[in-house]
XYZ file of C-alpha atoms in Angstrom:
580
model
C 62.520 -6.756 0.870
C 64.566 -6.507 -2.248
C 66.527 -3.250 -3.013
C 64.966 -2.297 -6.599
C 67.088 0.571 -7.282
C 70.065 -2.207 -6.984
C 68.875 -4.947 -8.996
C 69.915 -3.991 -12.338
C 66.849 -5.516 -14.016
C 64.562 -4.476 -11.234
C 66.058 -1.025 -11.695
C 65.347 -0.978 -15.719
C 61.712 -2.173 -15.512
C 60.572 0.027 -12.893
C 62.534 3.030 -14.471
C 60.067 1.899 -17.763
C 56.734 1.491 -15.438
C 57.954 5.238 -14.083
C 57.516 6.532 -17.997
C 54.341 3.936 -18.421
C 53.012 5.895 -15.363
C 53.611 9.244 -17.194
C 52.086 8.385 -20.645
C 48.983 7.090 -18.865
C 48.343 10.490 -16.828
C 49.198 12.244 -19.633
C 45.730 11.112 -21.721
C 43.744 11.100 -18.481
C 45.279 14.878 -17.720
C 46.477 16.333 -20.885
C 47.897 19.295 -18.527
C 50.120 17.507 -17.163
C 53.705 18.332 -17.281
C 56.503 16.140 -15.514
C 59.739 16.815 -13.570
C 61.502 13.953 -12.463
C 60.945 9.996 -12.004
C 64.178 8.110 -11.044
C 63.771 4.638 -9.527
C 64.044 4.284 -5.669
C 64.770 1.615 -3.002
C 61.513 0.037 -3.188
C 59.880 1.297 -6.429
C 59.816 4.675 -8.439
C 57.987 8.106 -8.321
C 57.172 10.562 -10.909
C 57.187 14.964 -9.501
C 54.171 16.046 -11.686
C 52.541 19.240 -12.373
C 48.842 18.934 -13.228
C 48.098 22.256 -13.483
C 45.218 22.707 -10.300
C 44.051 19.075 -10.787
C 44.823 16.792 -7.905
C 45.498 12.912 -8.600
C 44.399 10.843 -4.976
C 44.528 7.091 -4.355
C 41.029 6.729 -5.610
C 42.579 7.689 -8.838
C 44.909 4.999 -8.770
C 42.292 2.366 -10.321
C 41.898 4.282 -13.902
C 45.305 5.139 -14.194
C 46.333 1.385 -13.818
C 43.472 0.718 -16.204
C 44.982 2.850 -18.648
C 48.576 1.621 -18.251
C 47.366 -1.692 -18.882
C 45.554 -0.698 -22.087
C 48.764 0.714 -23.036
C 50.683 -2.717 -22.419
C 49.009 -4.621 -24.177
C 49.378 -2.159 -27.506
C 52.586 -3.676 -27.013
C 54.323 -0.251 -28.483
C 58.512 -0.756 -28.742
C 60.312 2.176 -26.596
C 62.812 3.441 -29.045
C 65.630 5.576 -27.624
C 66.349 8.628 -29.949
C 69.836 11.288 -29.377
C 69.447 14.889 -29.955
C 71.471 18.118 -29.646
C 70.682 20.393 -26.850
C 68.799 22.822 -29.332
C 67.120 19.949 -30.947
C 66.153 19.154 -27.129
C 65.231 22.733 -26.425
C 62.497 23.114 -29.596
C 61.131 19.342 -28.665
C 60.080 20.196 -25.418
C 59.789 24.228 -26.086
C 56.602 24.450 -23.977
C 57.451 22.346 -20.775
C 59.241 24.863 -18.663
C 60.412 21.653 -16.234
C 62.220 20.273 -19.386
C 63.541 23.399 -20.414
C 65.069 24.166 -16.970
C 66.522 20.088 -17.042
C 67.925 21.238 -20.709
C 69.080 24.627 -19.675
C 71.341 23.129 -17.180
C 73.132 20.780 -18.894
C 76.493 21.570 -21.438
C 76.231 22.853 -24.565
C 77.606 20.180 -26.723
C 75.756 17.505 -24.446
C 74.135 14.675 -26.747
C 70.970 13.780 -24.988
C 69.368 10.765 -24.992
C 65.033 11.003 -24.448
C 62.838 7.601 -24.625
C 59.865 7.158 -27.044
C 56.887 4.884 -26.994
C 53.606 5.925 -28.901
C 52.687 8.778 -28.200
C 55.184 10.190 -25.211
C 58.583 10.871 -25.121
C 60.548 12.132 -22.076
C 64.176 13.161 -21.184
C 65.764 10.006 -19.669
C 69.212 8.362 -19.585
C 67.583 4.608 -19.648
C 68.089 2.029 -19.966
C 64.347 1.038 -20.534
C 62.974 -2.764 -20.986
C 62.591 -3.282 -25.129
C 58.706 -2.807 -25.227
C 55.551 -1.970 -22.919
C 54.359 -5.385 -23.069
C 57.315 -5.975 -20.610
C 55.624 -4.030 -18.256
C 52.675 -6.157 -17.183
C 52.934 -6.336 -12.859
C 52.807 -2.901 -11.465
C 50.816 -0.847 -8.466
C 50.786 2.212 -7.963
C 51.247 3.071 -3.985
C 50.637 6.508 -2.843
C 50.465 10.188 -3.854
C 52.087 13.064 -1.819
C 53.293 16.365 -2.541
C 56.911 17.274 -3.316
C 58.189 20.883 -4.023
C 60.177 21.485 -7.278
C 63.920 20.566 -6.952
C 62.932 19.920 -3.231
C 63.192 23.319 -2.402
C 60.305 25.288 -0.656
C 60.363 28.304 -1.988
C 59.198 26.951 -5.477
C 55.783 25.199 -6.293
C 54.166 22.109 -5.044
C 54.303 19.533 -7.680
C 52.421 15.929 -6.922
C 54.433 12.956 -6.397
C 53.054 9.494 -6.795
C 54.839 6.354 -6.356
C 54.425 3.070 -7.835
C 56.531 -0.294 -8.123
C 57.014 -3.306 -10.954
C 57.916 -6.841 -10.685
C 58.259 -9.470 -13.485
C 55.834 -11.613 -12.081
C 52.531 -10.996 -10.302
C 54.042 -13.411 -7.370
C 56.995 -11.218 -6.986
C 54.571 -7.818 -6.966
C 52.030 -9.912 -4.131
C 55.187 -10.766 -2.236
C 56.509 -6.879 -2.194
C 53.522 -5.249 -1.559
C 52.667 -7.676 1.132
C 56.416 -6.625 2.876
C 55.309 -3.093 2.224
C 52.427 -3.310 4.176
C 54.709 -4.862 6.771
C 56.781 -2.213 6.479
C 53.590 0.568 6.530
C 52.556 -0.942 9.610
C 56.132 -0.685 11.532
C 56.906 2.083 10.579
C 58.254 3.959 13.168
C 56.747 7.247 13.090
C 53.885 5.685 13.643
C 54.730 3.760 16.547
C 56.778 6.050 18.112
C 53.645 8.615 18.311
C 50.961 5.790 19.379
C 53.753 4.261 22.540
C 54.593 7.867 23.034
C 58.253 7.190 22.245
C 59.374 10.710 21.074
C 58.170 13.301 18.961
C 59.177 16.508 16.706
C 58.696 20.031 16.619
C 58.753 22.231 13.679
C 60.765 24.789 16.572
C 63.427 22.264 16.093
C 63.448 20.866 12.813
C 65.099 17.512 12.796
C 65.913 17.199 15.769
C 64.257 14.856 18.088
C 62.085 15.330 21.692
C 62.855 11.398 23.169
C 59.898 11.420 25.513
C 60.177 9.692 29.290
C 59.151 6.090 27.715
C 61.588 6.683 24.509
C 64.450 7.820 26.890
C 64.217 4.516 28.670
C 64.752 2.745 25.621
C 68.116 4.880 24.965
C 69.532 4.773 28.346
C 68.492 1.265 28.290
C 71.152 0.716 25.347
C 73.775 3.143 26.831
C 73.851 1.496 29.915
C 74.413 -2.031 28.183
C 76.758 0.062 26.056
C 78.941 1.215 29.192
C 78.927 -2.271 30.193
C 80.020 -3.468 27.705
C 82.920 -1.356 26.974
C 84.067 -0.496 30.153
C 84.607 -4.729 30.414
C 86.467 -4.254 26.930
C 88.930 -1.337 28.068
C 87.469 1.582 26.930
C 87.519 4.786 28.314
C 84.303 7.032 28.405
C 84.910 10.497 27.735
C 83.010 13.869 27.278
C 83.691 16.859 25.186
C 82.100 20.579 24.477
C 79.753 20.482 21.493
C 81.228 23.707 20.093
C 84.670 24.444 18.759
C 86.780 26.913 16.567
C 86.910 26.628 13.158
C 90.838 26.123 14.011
C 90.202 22.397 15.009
C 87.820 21.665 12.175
C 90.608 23.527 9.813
C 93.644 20.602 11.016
C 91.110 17.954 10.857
C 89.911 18.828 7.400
C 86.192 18.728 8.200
C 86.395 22.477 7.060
C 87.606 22.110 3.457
C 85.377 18.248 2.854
C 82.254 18.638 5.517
C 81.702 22.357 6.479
C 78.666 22.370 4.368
C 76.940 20.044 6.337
C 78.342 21.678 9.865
C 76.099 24.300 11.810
C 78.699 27.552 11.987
C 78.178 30.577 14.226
C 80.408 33.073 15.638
C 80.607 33.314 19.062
C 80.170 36.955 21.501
C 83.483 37.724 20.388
C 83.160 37.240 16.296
C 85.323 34.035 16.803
C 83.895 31.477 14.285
C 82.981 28.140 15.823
C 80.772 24.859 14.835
C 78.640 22.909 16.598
C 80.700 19.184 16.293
C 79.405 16.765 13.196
C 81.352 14.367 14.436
C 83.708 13.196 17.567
C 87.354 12.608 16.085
C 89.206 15.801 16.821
C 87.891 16.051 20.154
C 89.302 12.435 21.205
C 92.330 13.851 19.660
C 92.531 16.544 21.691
C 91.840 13.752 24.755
C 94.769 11.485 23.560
C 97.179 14.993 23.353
C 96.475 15.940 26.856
C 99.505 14.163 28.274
C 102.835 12.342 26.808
C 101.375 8.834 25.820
C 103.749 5.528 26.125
C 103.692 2.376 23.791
C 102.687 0.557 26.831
C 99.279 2.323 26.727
C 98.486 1.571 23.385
C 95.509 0.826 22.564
C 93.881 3.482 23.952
C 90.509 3.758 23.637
C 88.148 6.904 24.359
C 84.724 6.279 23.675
C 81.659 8.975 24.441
C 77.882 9.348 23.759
C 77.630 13.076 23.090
C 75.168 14.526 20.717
C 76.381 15.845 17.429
C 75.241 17.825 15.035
C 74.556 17.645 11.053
C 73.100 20.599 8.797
C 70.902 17.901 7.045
C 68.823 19.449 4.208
C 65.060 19.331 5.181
C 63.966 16.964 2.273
C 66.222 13.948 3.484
C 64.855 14.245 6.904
C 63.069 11.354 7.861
C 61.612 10.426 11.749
C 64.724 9.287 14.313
C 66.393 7.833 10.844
C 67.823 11.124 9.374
C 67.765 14.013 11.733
C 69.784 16.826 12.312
C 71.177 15.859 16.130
C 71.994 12.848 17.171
C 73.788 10.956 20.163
C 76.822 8.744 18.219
C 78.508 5.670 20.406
C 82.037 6.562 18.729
C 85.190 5.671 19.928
C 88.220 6.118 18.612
C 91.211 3.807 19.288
C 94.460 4.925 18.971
C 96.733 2.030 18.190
C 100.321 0.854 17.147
C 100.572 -0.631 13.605
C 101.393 -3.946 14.843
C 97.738 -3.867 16.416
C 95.503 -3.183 13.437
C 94.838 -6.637 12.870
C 93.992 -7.612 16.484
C 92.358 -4.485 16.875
C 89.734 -4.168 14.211
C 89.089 -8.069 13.999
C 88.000 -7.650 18.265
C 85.565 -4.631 17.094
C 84.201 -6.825 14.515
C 83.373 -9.153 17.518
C 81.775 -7.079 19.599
C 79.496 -5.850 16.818
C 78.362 -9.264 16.244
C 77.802 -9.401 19.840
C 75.524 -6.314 20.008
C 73.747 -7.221 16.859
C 72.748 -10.587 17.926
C 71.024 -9.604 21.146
C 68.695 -7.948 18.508
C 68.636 -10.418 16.140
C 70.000 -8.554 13.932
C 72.806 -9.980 11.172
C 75.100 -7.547 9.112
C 77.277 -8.101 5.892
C 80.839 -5.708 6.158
C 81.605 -3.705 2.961
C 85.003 -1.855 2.330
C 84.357 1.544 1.399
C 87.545 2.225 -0.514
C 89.555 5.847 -0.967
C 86.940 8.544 -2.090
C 87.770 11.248 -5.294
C 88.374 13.888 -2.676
C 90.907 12.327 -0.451
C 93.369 13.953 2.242
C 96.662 12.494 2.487
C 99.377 10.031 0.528
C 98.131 7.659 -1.741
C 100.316 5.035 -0.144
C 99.053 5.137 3.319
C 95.570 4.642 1.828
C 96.430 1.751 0.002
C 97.972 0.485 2.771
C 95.110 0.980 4.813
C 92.713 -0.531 2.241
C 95.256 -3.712 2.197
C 95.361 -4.040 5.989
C 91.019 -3.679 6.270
C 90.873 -6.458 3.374
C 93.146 -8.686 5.329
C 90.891 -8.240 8.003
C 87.734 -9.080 6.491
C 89.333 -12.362 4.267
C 90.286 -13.792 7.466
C 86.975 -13.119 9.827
C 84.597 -13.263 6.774
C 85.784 -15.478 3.610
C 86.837 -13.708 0.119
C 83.221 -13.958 -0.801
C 81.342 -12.682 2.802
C 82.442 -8.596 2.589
C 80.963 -6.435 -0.114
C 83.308 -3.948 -1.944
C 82.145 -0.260 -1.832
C 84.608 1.645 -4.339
C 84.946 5.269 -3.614
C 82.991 5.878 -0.559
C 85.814 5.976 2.497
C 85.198 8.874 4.707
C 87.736 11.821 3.025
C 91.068 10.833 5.651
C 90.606 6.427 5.426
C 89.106 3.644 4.463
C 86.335 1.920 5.923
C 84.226 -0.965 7.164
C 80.492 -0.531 6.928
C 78.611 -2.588 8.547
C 74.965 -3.087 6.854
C 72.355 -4.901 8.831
C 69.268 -6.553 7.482
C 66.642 -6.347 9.596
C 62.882 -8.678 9.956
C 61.536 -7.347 6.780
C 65.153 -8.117 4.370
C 65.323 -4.214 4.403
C 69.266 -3.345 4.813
C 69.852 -0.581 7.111
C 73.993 0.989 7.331
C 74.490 1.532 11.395
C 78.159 0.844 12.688
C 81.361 1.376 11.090
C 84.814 1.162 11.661
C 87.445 3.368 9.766
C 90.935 2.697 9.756
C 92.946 6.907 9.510
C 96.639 7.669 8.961
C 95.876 11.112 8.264
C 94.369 12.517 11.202
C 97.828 11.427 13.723
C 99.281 13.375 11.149
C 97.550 16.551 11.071
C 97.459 16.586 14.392
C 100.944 15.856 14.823
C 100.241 12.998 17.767
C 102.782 10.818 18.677
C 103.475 7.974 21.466
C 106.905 7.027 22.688
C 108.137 3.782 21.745
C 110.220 1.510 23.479
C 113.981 2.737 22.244
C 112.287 6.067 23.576
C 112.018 7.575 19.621
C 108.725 9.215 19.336
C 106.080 7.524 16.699
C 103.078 8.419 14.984
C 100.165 6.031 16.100
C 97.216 5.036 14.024
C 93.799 5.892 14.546
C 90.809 3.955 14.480
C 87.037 5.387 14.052
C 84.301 2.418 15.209
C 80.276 2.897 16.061
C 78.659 -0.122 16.742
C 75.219 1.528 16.924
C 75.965 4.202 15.044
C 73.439 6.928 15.714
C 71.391 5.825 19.213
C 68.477 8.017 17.567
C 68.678 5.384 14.284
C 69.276 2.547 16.266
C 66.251 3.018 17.823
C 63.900 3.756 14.929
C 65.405 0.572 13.529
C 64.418 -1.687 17.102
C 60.923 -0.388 16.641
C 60.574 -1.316 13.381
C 62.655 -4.592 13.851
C 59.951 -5.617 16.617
C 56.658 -3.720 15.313
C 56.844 -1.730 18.788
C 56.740 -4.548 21.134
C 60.343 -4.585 22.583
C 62.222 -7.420 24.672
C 61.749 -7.116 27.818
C 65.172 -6.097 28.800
C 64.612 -2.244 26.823
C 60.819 -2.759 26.923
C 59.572 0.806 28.604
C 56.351 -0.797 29.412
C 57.198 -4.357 31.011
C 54.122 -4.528 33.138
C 50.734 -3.492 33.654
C 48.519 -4.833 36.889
C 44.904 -4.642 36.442
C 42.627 -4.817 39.185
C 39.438 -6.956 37.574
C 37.316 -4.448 40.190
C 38.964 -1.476 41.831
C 36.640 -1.614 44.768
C 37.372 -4.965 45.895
C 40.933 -5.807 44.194
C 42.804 -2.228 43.878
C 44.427 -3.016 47.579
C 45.732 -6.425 46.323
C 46.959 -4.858 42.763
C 48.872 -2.129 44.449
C 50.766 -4.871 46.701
C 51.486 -6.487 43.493
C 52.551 -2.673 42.060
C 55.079 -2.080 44.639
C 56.157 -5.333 44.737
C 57.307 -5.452 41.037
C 58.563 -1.961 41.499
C 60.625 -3.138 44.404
C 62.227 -5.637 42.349
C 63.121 -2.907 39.571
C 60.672 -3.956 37.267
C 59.032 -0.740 35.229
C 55.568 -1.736 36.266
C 52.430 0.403 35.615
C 48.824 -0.061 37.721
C 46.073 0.483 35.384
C 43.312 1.149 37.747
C 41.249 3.438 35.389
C 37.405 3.186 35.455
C 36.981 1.164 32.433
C 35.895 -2.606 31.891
C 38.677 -5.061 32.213
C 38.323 -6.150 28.329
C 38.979 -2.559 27.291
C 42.087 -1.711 29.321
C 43.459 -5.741 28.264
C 42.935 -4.534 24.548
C 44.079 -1.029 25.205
C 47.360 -2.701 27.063
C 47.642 -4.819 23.807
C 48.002 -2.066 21.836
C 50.354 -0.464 23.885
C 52.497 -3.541 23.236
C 52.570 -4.382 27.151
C 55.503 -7.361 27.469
C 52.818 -9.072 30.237
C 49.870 -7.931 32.127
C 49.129 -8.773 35.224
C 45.237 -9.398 36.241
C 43.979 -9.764 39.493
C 40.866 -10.740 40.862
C 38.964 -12.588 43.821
C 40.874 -15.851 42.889
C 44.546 -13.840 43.033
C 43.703 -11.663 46.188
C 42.638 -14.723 48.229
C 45.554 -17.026 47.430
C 48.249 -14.022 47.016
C 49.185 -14.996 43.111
C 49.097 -13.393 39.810
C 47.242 -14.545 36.539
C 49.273 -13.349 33.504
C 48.863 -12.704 30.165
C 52.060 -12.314 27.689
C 51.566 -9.923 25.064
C 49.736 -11.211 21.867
C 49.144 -14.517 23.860
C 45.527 -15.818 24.338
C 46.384 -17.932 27.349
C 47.052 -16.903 30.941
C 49.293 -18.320 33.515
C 48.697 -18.702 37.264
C 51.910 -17.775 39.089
C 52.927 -16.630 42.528
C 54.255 -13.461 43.347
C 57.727 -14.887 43.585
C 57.943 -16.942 40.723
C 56.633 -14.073 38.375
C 59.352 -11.877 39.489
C 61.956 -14.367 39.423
C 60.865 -15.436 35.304
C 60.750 -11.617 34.960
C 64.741 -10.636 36.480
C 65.441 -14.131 33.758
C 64.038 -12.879 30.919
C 65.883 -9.458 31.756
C 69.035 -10.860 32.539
C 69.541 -13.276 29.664
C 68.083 -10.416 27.055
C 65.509 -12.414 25.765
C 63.588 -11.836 22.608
């Protein structure tokens, strides 16, 4: 699915189909005032205040009638400049504009957009005439409160998208619908995967079938790392503002950090992030060049005051369960080090089928530290990525390092083209340094080491919306929390049989379920279907008699005649090798 908001000629015709949008609603509701309508990932939207009247997807059809009439006047869009007061009297009786006006410096030249008979605030660019803007759709309508806050009023929202060609538009809104029916919120409701509670905003409930999903991954995860060195570790979730003070997180991240004070008026915060505590870890005891690296890796839940509006399902939430490490290293070791991480990334990703491009997020505007050591740093990650990846195979990200070092972001594309940011690996000279952590080096001088931030799966919570949309819900086996159902064709002459074949499986570790309800065997096979059941199991005179299985894999038509033996044996295969 192409990014529109980062194709640059995507971006411009869609931002021009946003104002097309307007103009049209404006003659069908001449009420209507408008907020905002910047251009998004996969289309645009346009906040709207209709003053009582409510615009639904039945709507949709005359609207795109009237932008089409509209098109084909084939009016030029002129861009005009004009003083803030000049601004002000223009748009004297839209309070939204006002308020957009009010806000911005006095001696501001501002730039609006003109076509017929609508002009709007806008910084543009826009495509040279309406005509340009023939492919379009609008999507859905919502509501959205004004400036995203919700104490002020509900404006309407509706969304829409533009493509130069109709092909291009049939190919998108196909991959929308894609994406519409993976998404998953929805899937994670209809599997009973986990859910949310507005008495904990943003943070998720994984329920028993979602949890086997995540300790499915952190037990490959331990695995994995304990074969690789790495040392699992655990730490308290809240500390004093003293620890988030030396890291920095207080002066660069406390707005997004939940604070309290504790029984004593002592302020503390509930941990965004892992770093200071595996600090704290790696001070605990006199640490020798011979032990470098050392790596201390945990899956504790953090915490992040996200603001409501950005919440969205397991993929922004406000607690999470992070698979950091942090590896503390000698300098000699930052080559070896990071290019090994890159390796087991791949490693992880490809079980999924998942493929990632690196970019090199470079040193931010509100950077800690000596400008040296960061360029340093940047030098040794670009190293790094020409040698692993090519000049041309890493993506430069200027100004978007985390505030103490560069880093490597590691965006995935997933079934749908859609890219998704999940590990990353950051390489920090400022945090030994605040910290004051040293090793002792082999002429027995004391030295500072250098620190190295990695996720592979980033958030578990993330990870995991991203598998079910990656798969549409129906998992490989290996994390699959429903990996068998056995379905008696009669309960009163096969039940006996199916529960043999039950325990059985169960005996063998197999998460096996025995669907013995009083329905007719086609209803609980298309039920199990939409479960997204890896196989069922059905057994009837045939099976009981000759002590085998008949079994249907999922979205499969045919069935297979095994024994008990050999179905358990392909089953532990499939497991073992991680099949998709």
């Amino acid at each position: 699915m192409i990014n529109i908001k980062e194709n640059l000629e995507l971006n411009t015709l869609n931002h021009s189909c946003a104002h097309l949008m307007a103009q049209a609603i404006k003659h069908l509701y001449p009420q209507a005032k408008f907020w905002v309508g910047p251009v998004i990932d996969d289309g645009f939207y346009y906040d709207m205040d209709l003053n009582g009247a409510v615009i639904k997807e039945e709507d949709f059809e005359k609207i795109e009638k009237e932008m089409k009439k509209i098109s084909k006047d084939g009016k030029r869009i002129v861009r005009i400049e004009i003083s803030k007061q000049e601004a002000l009297e223009m748009f004297k009786d839209d309070e939204y504009k006002i308020d957009l006006i009010n806000n911005l410096p006095d001696d501001q030249v501002i730039s609006a957009y003109k076509q017929g008979d609508y002009i709007d605030l806008c910084r543009g660019p826009h495509v040279e005439s309406v005509k340009e803007i023939k492919y379009f759709k609008l999507l859905k309508a919502s509501g959205a409160y004004y400036k995203g806050d919700c104490n002020n009023k509900m404006l309407q929202r509706v969304y829409g998208v533009c493509f130069k060609t109709q092909e291009d538009l049939d190919k998108q809104l196909y991959l929308i619908e894609e994406a519409r029916k993976r998404d998953h919120r929805k899937l994670g409701k209809e599997l009973e995967l986990f859910m949310f509670d507005e008495s904990a905003p943003g943070m998720p409930y994984m329920l028993p079938k979602g949890l086997v999903i995540y300790n499915t991954l952190v037990d490959f995860w331990r695995k994995e790392h304990n074969e690789n060195g790495y040392l699992e570790f655990s730490a308290p979730m809240l500390n004093m503002s003293s620890l988030w003070k030396t890291s920095g997180h207080w002066d660069h991240y406390k707005e997004d950090m939940f604070v309290m004070e504790d029984a004593d008026g002592a302020t503390q915060a509930l941990k965004p992030m892992s770093c200071p505590n595996a600090i704290m870890v790696y001070k605990n005891k006199i640490r020798s060049y011979k032990d470098l690296p050392l790596r201390f890796c945990d899956v504790d839940a953090i915490h992040r005051n996200e603001g409501s509006a950005s919440l969205h399902g397991l993929l922004r939430v406000r607690v999470f369960h992070q698979d950091d490490s942090h590896n503390f290293i000698r300098q000699d070791q930052i080559f070896d080090e990071i290019t090994s991480i890159l390796k087991m990334a791949h490693h992880f990703y490809n079980i999924f089928g998942l493929t990632f491009t690196p970019y090199l997020s470079t040193r931010p505007d509100d950077f800690m530290g000596d400008i040296e050591k960061w360029d340093d740093a940047e030098a040794k990650l670009m190293e790094v990525l020409d040698k692993n990846f090519g000049h041309d195979g890493w993506v430069l990200n200027p100004k978007d390092g985390a505030f103490y070092g560069p880093k490597i972001d590691l965006k995935m594309q997933d079934a749908l083209g859609r890219e998704w940011q999940m590990g990353t690996i950051q390489l920090d000279y400022q945090l030994p340094e605040r910290f004051d952590i040293t090793y002792v080096d082999s002429d027995g001088s004391k030295v500072r080491p250098v620190m190295v931030h990695r996720t592979i799966y980033g958030s578990l919570e993330r990870f995991i919306g991203l598998l079910i949309e990656q798969f549409a819900g129906h998992f490989p086996l290996w994390i699959a929390p429903r990996q068998v159902s056995v379905l008696p064709v009669n309960n009163e002459y096969h039940l006996q049989y199916a529960k043999k074949v039950y325990d059985e499986l169960k005996k063998a570790g197999i998460r096996v379920e025995l669907d013995d309800r009083e329905e007719k065997l086609g209803y609980r096979i298309r039920d199990n279907q939409i479960k997204k059941v890896n196989y069922q199991v059905v057994v009837g005179d045939q099976e009981r008699d000759n002590e085998t299985v008949k079994v249907r894999k999922f979205d499969a038509q045919e069935q297979t005649t095994y024994t008990l033996n050999e179905f358990v044996a392909l089953l532990k295969n499939e497991i073992e090798t991680k099949a998709r």
